[in-house]
Tab-separated table of C-alpha atoms (C1' of nucleotides) in Angstrom:
chain	number	residue	atom	x	y	z
A	130	MET	CA	0.016	0.130	-0.502
A	131	ARG	CA	1.111	3.296	-0.811
A	132	GLN	CA	-0.063	7.151	-1.572
A	133	ALA	CA	-1.156	8.523	-4.538
A	134	GLN	CA	1.652	10.638	-6.154
A	135	GLN	CA	0.682	11.541	-9.510
A	136	ALA	CA	-2.624	12.557	-10.828
A	137	ARG	CA	-3.476	9.107	-12.368
A	138	ALA	CA	-3.237	7.842	-9.070
A	139	LYS	CA	-5.342	10.212	-7.526
A	140	ALA	CA	-8.271	9.392	-10.201
A	141	THR	CA	-7.523	5.987	-9.390
A	142	VAL	CA	-8.365	6.296	-5.619
A	143	ASP	CA	-11.420	8.399	-6.302
A	144	ALA	CA	-12.677	6.125	-9.087
A	145	VAL	CA	-12.221	3.749	-6.571
A	146	VAL	CA	-14.504	5.542	-3.696
A	147	GLU	CA	-17.086	6.822	-6.300
A	148	ALA	CA	-17.373	3.303	-8.000
A	149	ALA	CA	-17.981	1.733	-4.104
A	150	ALA	CA	-20.685	4.873	-3.423
A	151	ARG	CA	-22.512	3.846	-6.575
A	152	ILE	CA	-22.665	0.198	-6.068
A	153	LEU	CA	-23.611	0.690	-2.458
A	154	ALA	CA	-26.395	3.007	-3.341
A	155	GLU	CA	-27.486	0.873	-6.206
A	156	ALA	CA	-27.273	-2.300	-4.935
A	157	GLY	CA	-26.769	-2.579	-1.175
A	158	TRP	CA	-23.680	-3.126	1.125
A	159	PRO	CA	-23.448	-7.230	0.050
A	160	ALA	CA	-22.715	-6.014	-3.264
A	161	VAL	CA	-20.039	-4.224	-2.574
A	162	ASN	CA	-17.360	-6.753	-3.650
A	163	THR	CA	-13.675	-5.678	-4.384
A	164	ASN	CA	-13.706	-7.328	-7.442
A	165	ALA	CA	-17.111	-5.451	-8.110
A	166	ILE	CA	-15.777	-2.369	-6.965
A	167	ALA	CA	-12.520	-2.788	-9.002
A	168	ARG	CA	-14.819	-3.525	-12.087
A	169	ARG	CA	-16.943	-0.217	-11.972
A	170	ALA	CA	-14.214	1.407	-11.440
A	171	GLY	CA	-12.587	0.454	-14.300
A	172	VAL	CA	-9.053	-0.533	-12.665
A	173	SER	CA	-7.774	-3.860	-11.587
A	174	VAL	CA	-8.020	-5.172	-8.078
A	175	GLY	CA	-4.533	-4.983	-7.495
A	176	SER	CA	-4.759	-1.108	-8.178
A	177	VAL	CA	-7.414	-1.360	-5.305
A	178	TYR	CA	-5.232	-2.426	-3.108
A	179	GLU	CA	-2.522	-0.148	-3.628
A	180	TYR	CA	-4.120	2.572	-1.984
A	181	PHE	CA	-6.413	1.103	0.106
A	182	PRO	CA	-5.583	-1.672	3.014
A	183	ASN	CA	-8.778	-3.258	2.792
A	184	LYS	CA	-12.400	-2.845	1.719
A	185	GLN	CA	-13.171	-1.345	4.942
A	186	ALA	CA	-11.073	1.904	4.354
A	187	ILE	CA	-12.867	2.313	0.997
A	188	LEU	CA	-16.187	2.479	2.768
A	189	ASP	CA	-14.658	4.474	5.680
A	190	VAL	CA	-14.001	7.215	3.070
A	191	ILE	CA	-17.498	7.191	2.277
A	192	ILE	CA	-18.260	7.658	5.556
A	193	ASP	CA	-15.723	10.542	6.596
A	194	ARG	CA	-16.963	12.138	3.355
A	195	HIS	CA	-20.687	12.077	4.693
A	196	LEU	CA	-19.604	12.931	8.651
A	197	THR	CA	-17.635	15.879	7.251
A	198	GLU	CA	-20.904	17.389	4.831
A	199	ALA	CA	-22.863	16.998	8.412
A	200	GLU	CA	-20.777	18.608	10.472
A	201	GLU	CA	-20.045	21.561	7.961
A	202	THR	CA	-23.438	21.540	7.265
A	203	LEU	CA	-24.155	22.202	11.322
A	204	ALA	CA	-21.159	24.974	11.312
A	205	ALA	CA	-22.785	26.905	8.110
A	206	ALA	CA	-26.212	27.010	10.205
A	207	ALA	CA	-24.389	27.777	13.587
A	208	SER	CA	-22.733	30.794	11.856
A	209	SER	CA	-25.439	32.138	9.958
A	210	LEU	CA	-28.026	31.513	12.658
A	211	ALA	CA	-25.500	33.356	15.439
A	212	GLY	CA	-27.256	35.437	18.102
A	213	VAL	CA	-30.852	34.442	16.732
A	214	THR	CA	-33.047	33.657	19.652
A	215	ASP	CA	-36.646	33.802	17.599
A	216	THR	CA	-37.742	29.938	18.471
A	217	GLY	CA	-39.749	30.208	15.434
A	218	VAL	CA	-36.790	31.227	13.227
A	219	LEU	CA	-34.691	28.586	15.201
A	220	VAL	CA	-37.113	25.195	14.334
A	221	GLU	CA	-37.184	26.689	10.603
A	222	ALA	CA	-33.905	25.949	10.290
A	223	LEU	CA	-33.180	23.062	12.405
A	224	VAL	CA	-36.096	21.262	10.238
A	225	ALA	CA	-34.965	22.617	6.595
A	226	GLY	CA	-30.826	21.465	7.964
A	227	PHE	CA	-32.068	18.042	8.556
A	228	VAL	CA	-34.347	18.268	5.424
A	229	ARG	CA	-31.466	19.225	2.757
A	230	LEU	CA	-29.216	16.405	4.789
A	231	HIS	CA	-31.472	13.940	3.914
A	232	GLU	CA	-32.715	14.694	0.461
A	233	ASN	CA	-29.286	14.320	-0.994
A	234	ASP	CA	-28.593	10.605	-2.452
A	235	PRO	CA	-31.490	9.122	-0.137
A	236	ARG	CA	-30.298	5.252	-1.095
A	237	LEU	CA	-26.719	6.269	-0.397
A	238	HIS	CA	-27.981	7.947	3.217
A	239	ARG	CA	-30.063	4.614	3.844
A	240	ALA	CA	-27.085	1.974	3.085
A	241	LEU	CA	-24.864	4.054	5.115
A	242	SER	CA	-27.626	4.456	8.010
A	243	SER	CA	-28.719	0.843	7.868
A	244	GLU	CA	-26.658	-2.175	6.374
A	245	VAL	CA	-22.990	-1.021	6.538
A	246	PRO	CA	-21.003	-1.403	9.479
A	247	VAL	CA	-19.860	1.298	11.637
A	248	SER	CA	-16.826	1.203	13.942
A	249	PRO	CA	-17.076	2.738	17.185
A	250	ALA	CA	-15.024	5.679	16.175
A	251	GLN	CA	-17.483	6.685	13.519
A	252	ARG	CA	-20.349	5.846	15.977
A	253	ALA	CA	-18.842	8.316	18.106
A	254	ARG	CA	-18.527	11.098	15.646
A	255	VAL	CA	-21.957	10.731	15.387
A	256	GLU	CA	-23.112	11.341	18.745
A	257	ALA	CA	-20.757	14.031	19.266
A	258	LEU	CA	-22.110	15.569	16.290
A	259	ARG	CA	-25.755	15.147	17.836
A	260	LYS	CA	-24.402	16.542	21.014
A	261	ARG	CA	-22.874	19.378	19.500
A	262	THR	CA	-26.301	20.183	17.517
A	263	ILE	CA	-28.108	20.039	20.541
A	264	SER	CA	-25.930	22.248	23.076
A	265	LEU	CA	-26.109	24.542	19.972
A	266	LEU	CA	-29.946	25.126	19.980
A	267	ALA	CA	-30.566	24.781	23.897
A	268	ALA	CA	-27.905	27.834	24.082
A	269	ALA	CA	-30.217	29.499	21.622
A	270	LEU	CA	-32.984	28.483	23.249
A	271	ALA	CA	-32.051	29.112	26.507
A	272	PRO	CA	-33.212	32.949	26.833
A	273	ASN	CA	-36.638	31.883	26.081
A	274	VAL	CA	-37.581	28.694	27.173
A	275	SER	CA	-37.329	26.877	30.439
A	276	ASP	CA	-35.760	23.370	30.508
A	277	PRO	CA	-33.570	24.172	26.798
A	278	GLY	CA	-31.739	20.960	27.294
A	279	ILE	CA	-34.292	18.878	27.488
A	280	ARG	CA	-36.251	20.724	24.732
A	281	ALA	CA	-33.096	21.027	22.182
A	282	THR	CA	-32.844	16.871	22.655
A	283	LEU	CA	-36.818	16.645	21.633
A	284	LEU	CA	-36.212	18.931	18.936
A	285	VAL	CA	-33.051	17.439	17.331
A	286	ASP	CA	-33.704	13.930	17.895
A	287	THR	CA	-37.611	14.278	16.104
A	288	ALA	CA	-36.521	16.309	13.220
A	289	ASP	CA	-33.616	13.796	12.437
A	290	ALA	CA	-35.943	11.051	13.231
A	291	LEU	CA	-38.614	12.319	10.656
A	292	ALA	CA	-36.302	13.360	8.219
A	293	HIS	CA	-34.916	9.915	8.328
A	294	ARG	CA	-38.342	8.304	7.610
A	295	TRP	CA	-40.732	10.653	5.299
A	296	LEU	CA	-37.127	11.023	2.972
A	297	ILE	CA	-35.291	7.813	3.186
A	298	ASP	CA	-37.702	5.253	4.275
A	299	GLU	CA	-40.230	4.532	1.277
A	300	VAL	CA	-43.142	5.445	2.984
A	301	GLY	CA	-46.727	6.129	2.170
A	302	LEU	CA	-47.494	9.566	3.558
A	303	PRO	CA	-51.126	11.673	2.974
A	304	LEU	CA	-49.275	14.958	1.677
A	305	PRO	CA	-45.599	15.431	0.175
A	306	ALA	CA	-42.604	15.632	1.877
A	307	ASP	CA	-42.456	19.322	2.271
A	308	ARG	CA	-45.980	19.630	3.535
A	309	MET	CA	-45.109	16.898	6.135
A	310	ALA	CA	-41.864	18.666	7.102
A	311	SER	CA	-44.019	22.023	7.801
A	312	GLU	CA	-46.822	19.942	9.826
A	313	ALA	CA	-43.997	19.031	11.807
A	314	THR	CA	-42.274	22.586	11.983
A	315	LYS	CA	-45.632	23.253	13.736
A	316	MET	CA	-46.163	20.881	16.219
A	317	LEU	CA	-42.304	21.350	17.143
A	318	LYS	CA	-42.688	25.480	17.030
A	319	GLY	CA	-45.967	24.660	19.730
A	320	TYR	CA	-43.910	22.262	21.655
A	321	LEU	CA	-41.324	25.618	22.501
A	322	LEU	CA	-44.515	27.527	23.415
A	323	SER	CA	-45.551	25.460	26.135
B	173	MET	CA	-35.626	-31.016	4.730
B	174	ARG	CA	-38.452	-32.464	6.763
B	175	GLN	CA	-41.104	-31.280	8.901
B	176	ALA	CA	-40.523	-31.864	12.365
B	177	GLN	CA	-42.867	-34.626	14.019
B	178	GLN	CA	-41.282	-36.020	17.518
B	179	ALA	CA	-40.646	-33.606	20.388
B	180	ARG	CA	-37.364	-33.784	19.695
B	181	ALA	CA	-37.079	-32.343	16.647
B	182	LYS	CA	-39.287	-29.601	17.391
B	183	ALA	CA	-36.854	-29.098	20.416
B	184	THR	CA	-34.115	-28.768	17.736
B	185	VAL	CA	-36.110	-26.255	15.637
B	186	ASP	CA	-36.386	-23.948	18.728
B	187	ALA	CA	-32.964	-24.507	19.833
B	188	VAL	CA	-31.587	-23.122	16.027
B	189	VAL	CA	-34.062	-20.127	15.864
B	190	GLU	CA	-33.655	-19.384	19.471
B	191	ALA	CA	-29.341	-19.442	18.907
B	192	ALA	CA	-29.696	-17.584	15.728
B	193	ALA	CA	-31.607	-14.397	17.726
B	194	ARG	CA	-29.278	-14.595	20.438
B	195	ILE	CA	-26.288	-14.442	18.544
B	196	LEU	CA	-28.438	-11.654	16.328
B	197	ALA	CA	-28.616	-9.875	19.450
B	198	GLU	CA	-25.071	-10.438	20.540
B	199	ALA	CA	-22.672	-10.216	18.060
B	200	GLY	CA	-24.690	-8.338	15.362
B	201	TRP	CA	-26.123	-10.273	11.201
B	202	PRO	CA	-22.454	-10.615	10.102
B	203	ALA	CA	-21.785	-13.297	12.596
B	204	VAL	CA	-24.736	-15.132	12.236
B	205	ASN	CA	-23.493	-17.890	10.175
B	206	THR	CA	-24.674	-21.402	9.915
B	207	ASN	CA	-21.756	-23.419	11.938
B	208	ALA	CA	-22.154	-20.867	14.536
B	209	ILE	CA	-25.857	-21.296	14.849
B	210	ALA	CA	-25.391	-24.826	15.003
B	211	ARG	CA	-23.070	-24.818	17.723
B	212	ARG	CA	-24.732	-22.309	19.472
B	213	ALA	CA	-27.972	-24.734	19.425
B	214	GLY	CA	-25.863	-27.262	20.397
B	215	VAL	CA	-26.358	-29.598	17.605
B	216	SER	CA	-24.892	-30.070	14.092
B	217	VAL	CA	-24.804	-28.103	10.668
B	218	GLY	CA	-27.252	-31.222	9.028
B	219	SER	CA	-29.725	-30.513	11.143
B	220	VAL	CA	-30.532	-27.256	10.805
B	221	TYR	CA	-30.780	-27.848	7.357
B	222	GLU	CA	-33.196	-30.991	8.050
B	223	TYR	CA	-35.385	-28.083	8.771
B	224	PHE	CA	-35.004	-25.177	7.408
B	225	PRO	CA	-34.284	-24.867	3.276
B	226	ASN	CA	-31.705	-22.127	4.109
B	227	LYS	CA	-30.434	-19.374	6.392
B	228	GLN	CA	-32.524	-16.652	5.353
B	229	ALA	CA	-35.822	-18.997	6.548
B	230	ILE	CA	-34.318	-19.046	10.387
B	231	LEU	CA	-34.072	-15.358	10.054
B	232	ASP	CA	-37.585	-15.041	8.581
B	233	VAL	CA	-39.090	-17.019	11.680
B	234	ILE	CA	-37.345	-14.300	14.044
B	235	ILE	CA	-38.717	-11.359	12.002
B	236	ASP	CA	-42.380	-13.258	11.345
B	237	ARG	CA	-42.675	-13.605	15.400
B	238	HIS	CA	-41.576	-10.002	15.919
B	239	LEU	CA	-44.134	-8.643	13.300
B	240	THR	CA	-46.324	-10.752	15.076
B	241	GLU	CA	-45.929	-9.303	18.272
B	242	ALA	CA	-46.221	-5.970	17.043
B	243	GLU	CA	-49.629	-6.906	15.358
B	244	GLU	CA	-50.841	-8.629	18.499
B	245	THR	CA	-49.969	-5.478	20.394
B	246	LEU	CA	-51.695	-3.044	17.952
B	247	ALA	CA	-54.722	-5.417	18.166
B	248	ALA	CA	-54.874	-5.414	21.816
B	249	ALA	CA	-54.536	-1.529	21.859
B	250	ALA	CA	-57.310	-1.331	19.620
B	251	SER	CA	-60.020	-3.492	21.417
B	252	SER	CA	-59.056	-1.715	24.959
B	253	LEU	CA	-59.180	1.810	23.517
B	254	ALA	CA	-62.320	1.028	21.489
B	255	GLY	CA	-64.649	4.452	21.871
B	256	VAL	CA	-62.081	5.913	23.172
B	257	THR	CA	-61.739	9.229	21.784
B	258	ASP	CA	-60.084	11.684	24.534
B	259	THR	CA	-57.130	12.589	22.742
B	260	GLY	CA	-54.848	12.787	25.848
B	261	VAL	CA	-55.739	9.432	26.302
B	262	LEU	CA	-55.128	8.147	22.917
B	263	VAL	CA	-51.436	9.298	22.762
B	264	GLU	CA	-50.728	8.434	26.234
B	265	ALA	CA	-51.226	5.031	24.725
B	266	LEU	CA	-49.679	5.210	21.673
B	267	VAL	CA	-46.091	6.442	23.281
B	268	ALA	CA	-46.872	3.496	25.690
B	269	GLY	CA	-47.258	1.552	23.199
B	270	PHE	CA	-44.187	2.175	21.003
B	271	VAL	CA	-42.097	2.256	24.602
B	272	ARG	CA	-43.137	-1.021	25.467
B	273	LEU	CA	-42.912	-2.496	22.324
B	274	HIS	CA	-38.953	-1.131	21.773
B	275	GLU	CA	-38.047	-1.754	25.435
B	276	ASN	CA	-37.898	-5.785	24.886
B	277	ASP	CA	-34.687	-7.165	23.892
B	278	PRO	CA	-33.254	-4.065	22.671
B	279	ARG	CA	-30.307	-4.932	20.783
B	280	LEU	CA	-32.159	-7.914	18.793
B	281	HIS	CA	-34.829	-5.005	17.790
B	282	ARG	CA	-31.992	-2.792	16.575
B	283	ALA	CA	-29.974	-5.581	14.497
B	284	LEU	CA	-33.707	-6.530	13.237
B	285	SER	CA	-34.411	-3.053	12.211
B	286	SER	CA	-31.054	-1.952	10.746
B	287	GLU	CA	-28.226	-4.635	10.002
B	288	VAL	CA	-30.942	-7.554	8.684
B	289	PRO	CA	-31.926	-7.962	4.925
B	290	VAL	CA	-35.553	-7.751	4.641
B	291	SER	CA	-37.224	-9.094	1.585
B	292	PRO	CA	-39.741	-6.878	0.263
B	293	ALA	CA	-43.135	-8.874	1.821
B	294	GLN	CA	-41.623	-8.562	5.213
B	295	ARG	CA	-41.195	-4.677	4.236
B	296	ALA	CA	-44.674	-4.684	3.082
B	297	ARG	CA	-46.014	-5.845	6.170
B	298	VAL	CA	-44.175	-3.198	8.615
B	299	GLU	CA	-46.023	-0.553	6.092
B	300	ALA	CA	-49.122	-2.420	6.519
B	301	LEU	CA	-48.718	-2.470	10.123
B	302	ARG	CA	-48.036	1.165	10.168
B	303	LYS	CA	-50.820	2.349	7.838
B	304	ARG	CA	-53.295	0.132	9.889
B	305	THR	CA	-51.761	2.142	13.425
B	306	ILE	CA	-52.465	5.715	11.643
B	307	SER	CA	-55.895	4.598	10.353
B	308	LEU	CA	-57.156	3.280	13.757
B	309	LEU	CA	-55.671	6.397	15.269
B	310	ALA	CA	-57.222	8.542	12.511
B	311	ALA	CA	-60.513	7.301	13.197
B	312	ALA	CA	-60.328	7.707	16.519
B	313	LEU	CA	-59.107	11.534	16.443
B	314	ALA	CA	-61.767	12.279	13.491
B	315	PRO	CA	-64.480	13.272	16.064
B	316	ASN	CA	-62.213	15.835	17.851
B	317	VAL	CA	-59.435	17.259	15.479
B	318	SER	CA	-59.003	18.456	11.575
B	319	ASP	CA	-56.916	16.533	9.705
B	320	PRO	CA	-56.925	13.317	11.097
B	321	GLY	CA	-54.722	11.435	8.679
B	322	ILE	CA	-51.792	13.949	8.588
B	323	ARG	CA	-51.979	14.597	12.454
B	324	ALA	CA	-52.229	10.444	13.202
B	325	THR	CA	-49.343	10.186	10.683
B	326	LEU	CA	-47.256	12.612	12.421
B	327	LEU	CA	-48.045	10.965	15.580
B	328	VAL	CA	-47.265	7.802	14.997
B	329	ASP	CA	-44.050	8.287	13.035
B	330	THR	CA	-42.562	10.929	16.027
B	331	ALA	CA	-43.856	8.082	18.692
B	332	ASP	CA	-41.973	4.939	16.564
B	333	ALA	CA	-39.267	6.985	15.828
B	334	LEU	CA	-38.351	8.718	19.061
B	335	ALA	CA	-38.737	5.299	20.773
B	336	HIS	CA	-36.593	3.765	18.422
B	337	ARG	CA	-33.760	6.858	19.164
B	338	TRP	CA	-34.325	6.979	22.599
B	339	LEU	CA	-34.525	2.686	23.740
B	340	ILE	CA	-32.796	0.859	21.139
B	341	ASP	CA	-29.901	3.409	19.591
B	342	GLU	CA	-27.745	3.887	22.718
B	343	VAL	CA	-27.771	7.562	22.525
B	344	GLY	CA	-27.192	10.231	25.200
B	345	LEU	CA	-30.176	11.813	27.012
B	346	PRO	CA	-30.339	14.371	29.958
B	347	LEU	CA	-33.398	12.661	31.458
B	348	PRO	CA	-33.997	9.058	31.668
B	349	ALA	CA	-35.742	7.236	28.778
B	350	ASP	CA	-39.270	7.420	30.273
B	351	ARG	CA	-39.152	10.547	31.306
B	352	MET	CA	-38.053	11.964	27.939
B	353	ALA	CA	-40.953	9.740	26.857
B	354	SER	CA	-43.548	12.099	28.270
B	355	GLU	CA	-42.151	15.131	27.559
B	356	ALA	CA	-42.521	13.678	23.840
B	357	THR	CA	-46.238	12.954	24.994
B	358	LYS	CA	-46.485	16.590	26.363
B	359	MET	CA	-45.476	17.786	23.008
B	360	LEU	CA	-47.655	15.148	20.723
B	361	LYS	CA	-50.674	16.532	22.898
B	362	GLY	CA	-49.805	20.463	21.951
B	363	TYR	CA	-50.360	19.604	19.038
B	364	LEU	CA	-52.865	17.846	18.990
B	365	LEU	CA	-55.008	21.102	20.623
B	366	SER	CA	-53.755	23.665	17.787
C	56	DC	C1'	17.097	8.741	-24.010
C	57	DC	C1'	17.527	5.857	-20.060
C	58	DA	C1'	16.936	3.988	-15.287
C	59	DA	C1'	14.283	4.390	-11.032
C	60	DA	C1'	10.328	4.900	-9.366
C	61	DA	C1'	5.371	4.841	-9.780
C	62	DT	C1'	1.764	2.778	-11.400
C	63	DC	C1'	-1.062	-0.851	-12.883
C	64	DC	C1'	-2.664	-5.533	-13.675
C	65	DG	C1'	-5.059	-10.124	-12.708
C	66	DA	C1'	-4.590	-14.862	-12.042
C	67	DA	C1'	-3.409	-17.575	-7.572
C	68	DT	C1'	-4.128	-18.099	-3.003
C	69	DA	C1'	-6.065	-18.392	1.588
C	70	DA	C1'	-10.050	-17.893	4.222
C	71	DT	C1'	-14.825	-18.076	5.042
C	72	DT	C1'	-19.608	-19.715	4.689
C	73	DG	C1'	-23.858	-22.029	2.810
C	74	DC	C1'	-24.939	-26.189	1.978
C	75	DT	C1'	-24.765	-31.848	1.051
C	76	DC	C1'	-24.686	-36.761	2.061
C	77	DA	C1'	-23.691	-41.230	3.314
C	78	DA	C1'	-23.702	-43.087	7.535
C	79	DT	C1'	-25.489	-43.434	12.387
C	80	DA	C1'	-28.787	-43.640	16.131
C	81	DA	C1'	-32.896	-42.784	18.385
C	82	DT	C1'	-37.901	-43.459	18.184
C	83	DA	C1'	-41.985	-45.301	16.634
C	84	DT	C1'	-44.756	-49.168	15.097
C	85	DA	C1'	-46.651	-53.884	14.114
D	3	DT	C1'	-38.543	-57.941	19.217
D	4	DA	C1'	-37.932	-56.431	14.503
D	5	DT	C1'	-38.783	-53.195	10.940
D	6	DA	C1'	-39.855	-48.542	9.549
D	7	DT	C1'	-39.414	-44.190	9.810
D	8	DT	C1'	-37.337	-39.940	11.764
D	9	DA	C1'	-33.851	-37.869	13.542
D	10	DT	C1'	-28.886	-36.762	14.087
D	11	DT	C1'	-23.983	-36.175	12.714
D	12	DG	C1'	-19.815	-33.741	10.910
D	13	DA	C1'	-16.527	-34.301	7.207
D	14	DG	C1'	-16.354	-31.822	2.774
D	15	DC	C1'	-18.260	-30.079	-1.546
D	16	DA	C1'	-18.954	-25.568	-4.143
D	17	DA	C1'	-18.955	-20.916	-4.453
D	18	DT	C1'	-17.881	-16.440	-2.970
D	19	DT	C1'	-14.650	-13.268	-1.641
D	20	DA	C1'	-10.503	-10.735	0.392
D	21	DT	C1'	-6.208	-10.411	-0.579
D	22	DT	C1'	-1.286	-11.110	-2.336
D	23	DC	C1'	2.512	-10.894	-5.696
D	24	DG	C1'	5.229	-11.059	-9.530
D	25	DG	C1'	5.636	-8.972	-13.791
D	26	DA	C1'	4.336	-5.855	-17.433
D	27	DT	C1'	3.201	-0.754	-18.348
D	28	DT	C1'	3.843	4.477	-17.475
D	29	DT	C1'	5.973	8.360	-15.754
D	30	DT	C1'	9.205	11.128	-13.834
D	31	DG	C1'	14.079	13.372	-13.351
D	32	DG	C1'	18.739	14.116	-14.692
DNA sequence: CCAAAATCCGAATAATTGCTCAATAATATA
DNA sequence: TATATTATTGAGCAATTATTCGGATTTTGG
């Protein structure tokens, strides 16, 4: 195993990761094997093992990429909402953020969140991201609501879980997903006024 | 493959299913292989294939068992709540029902809902159960709330998703899970009054 | 242009795993 | 008790898959 130096080697690395992500999204984790990845990437198995120590390492790149995207989304939201304490605006931003995060590549998202083996370190990173989201929201709510930690936990977990269910699981809904999302927003806003 | 007739054969079948369920709960789906199942069941691989056409069939028994349990829980709740239209009582029963369903064997529950391969027929059965729960709740809400179908969808999906997250995923909470559940109940009740 | 380094190749290996089958044992039946 | 039926066994087959490695090819730097 070595580091990619030349441009074509970097292209190989990218092709391998992309091929694995596409197979994962289209056919699920059981279909992701090293020979299929190499074929799809237009590369030989040998080349795969030039740059990745094992199959799991390829998956790890995909997982890390998604976690990083989520972390950046949170950071962007936190900075653009700095100083905002209007609970209605905060709830709308929360729901919109989770919707945005889940509507990209839903098949891949589903595979990542419910097929693929996730390491303890990656689980910890997910939990840390959740905790950070809750903390930021709790701090923003603190001036206007009681029990901000409890309320923020409920808000974040509800928004995340409903976005999952409605956008990723292919589940029957009485309204389009975006209208269900505004219904959820209504519920969460009401909760903050109680 | 044959049907178990003698008592010891039925014991073998049970031991195989139980062994598979225990391995699944303790070590996850990748650890569930036929040799491990046989060893854990105190039986030889040959005996396993005497009563199950393949490995998937063992898993199917476990899945069917859980789906049946959920269906029975719904049926029991529906009959014990027949005629009830008090929205507060309905929401409390809904949350309590999902909590009860998720607090049994959470490890197994987690493996079943996010590791294991589920057939289209089984997915359909899960969706049918969800739809039936929503319909029953919507009918009970109809006299007292507007848009009962939309509201029931939101109530059921929220209660289910939060029970999952809080009881099955091992996630940090600012209060014990049961107190979080009553907080969720409060939120859902408020939503029905809006 | 040439040697060294980097990259790529893919048949072969090793390990795992679902599953079979021929032989053996236990139980039922007459 | 004798025979047939049912049940159990576990070594081994077949298929799949992750990974290796010796050698071919391409690129780089002098």
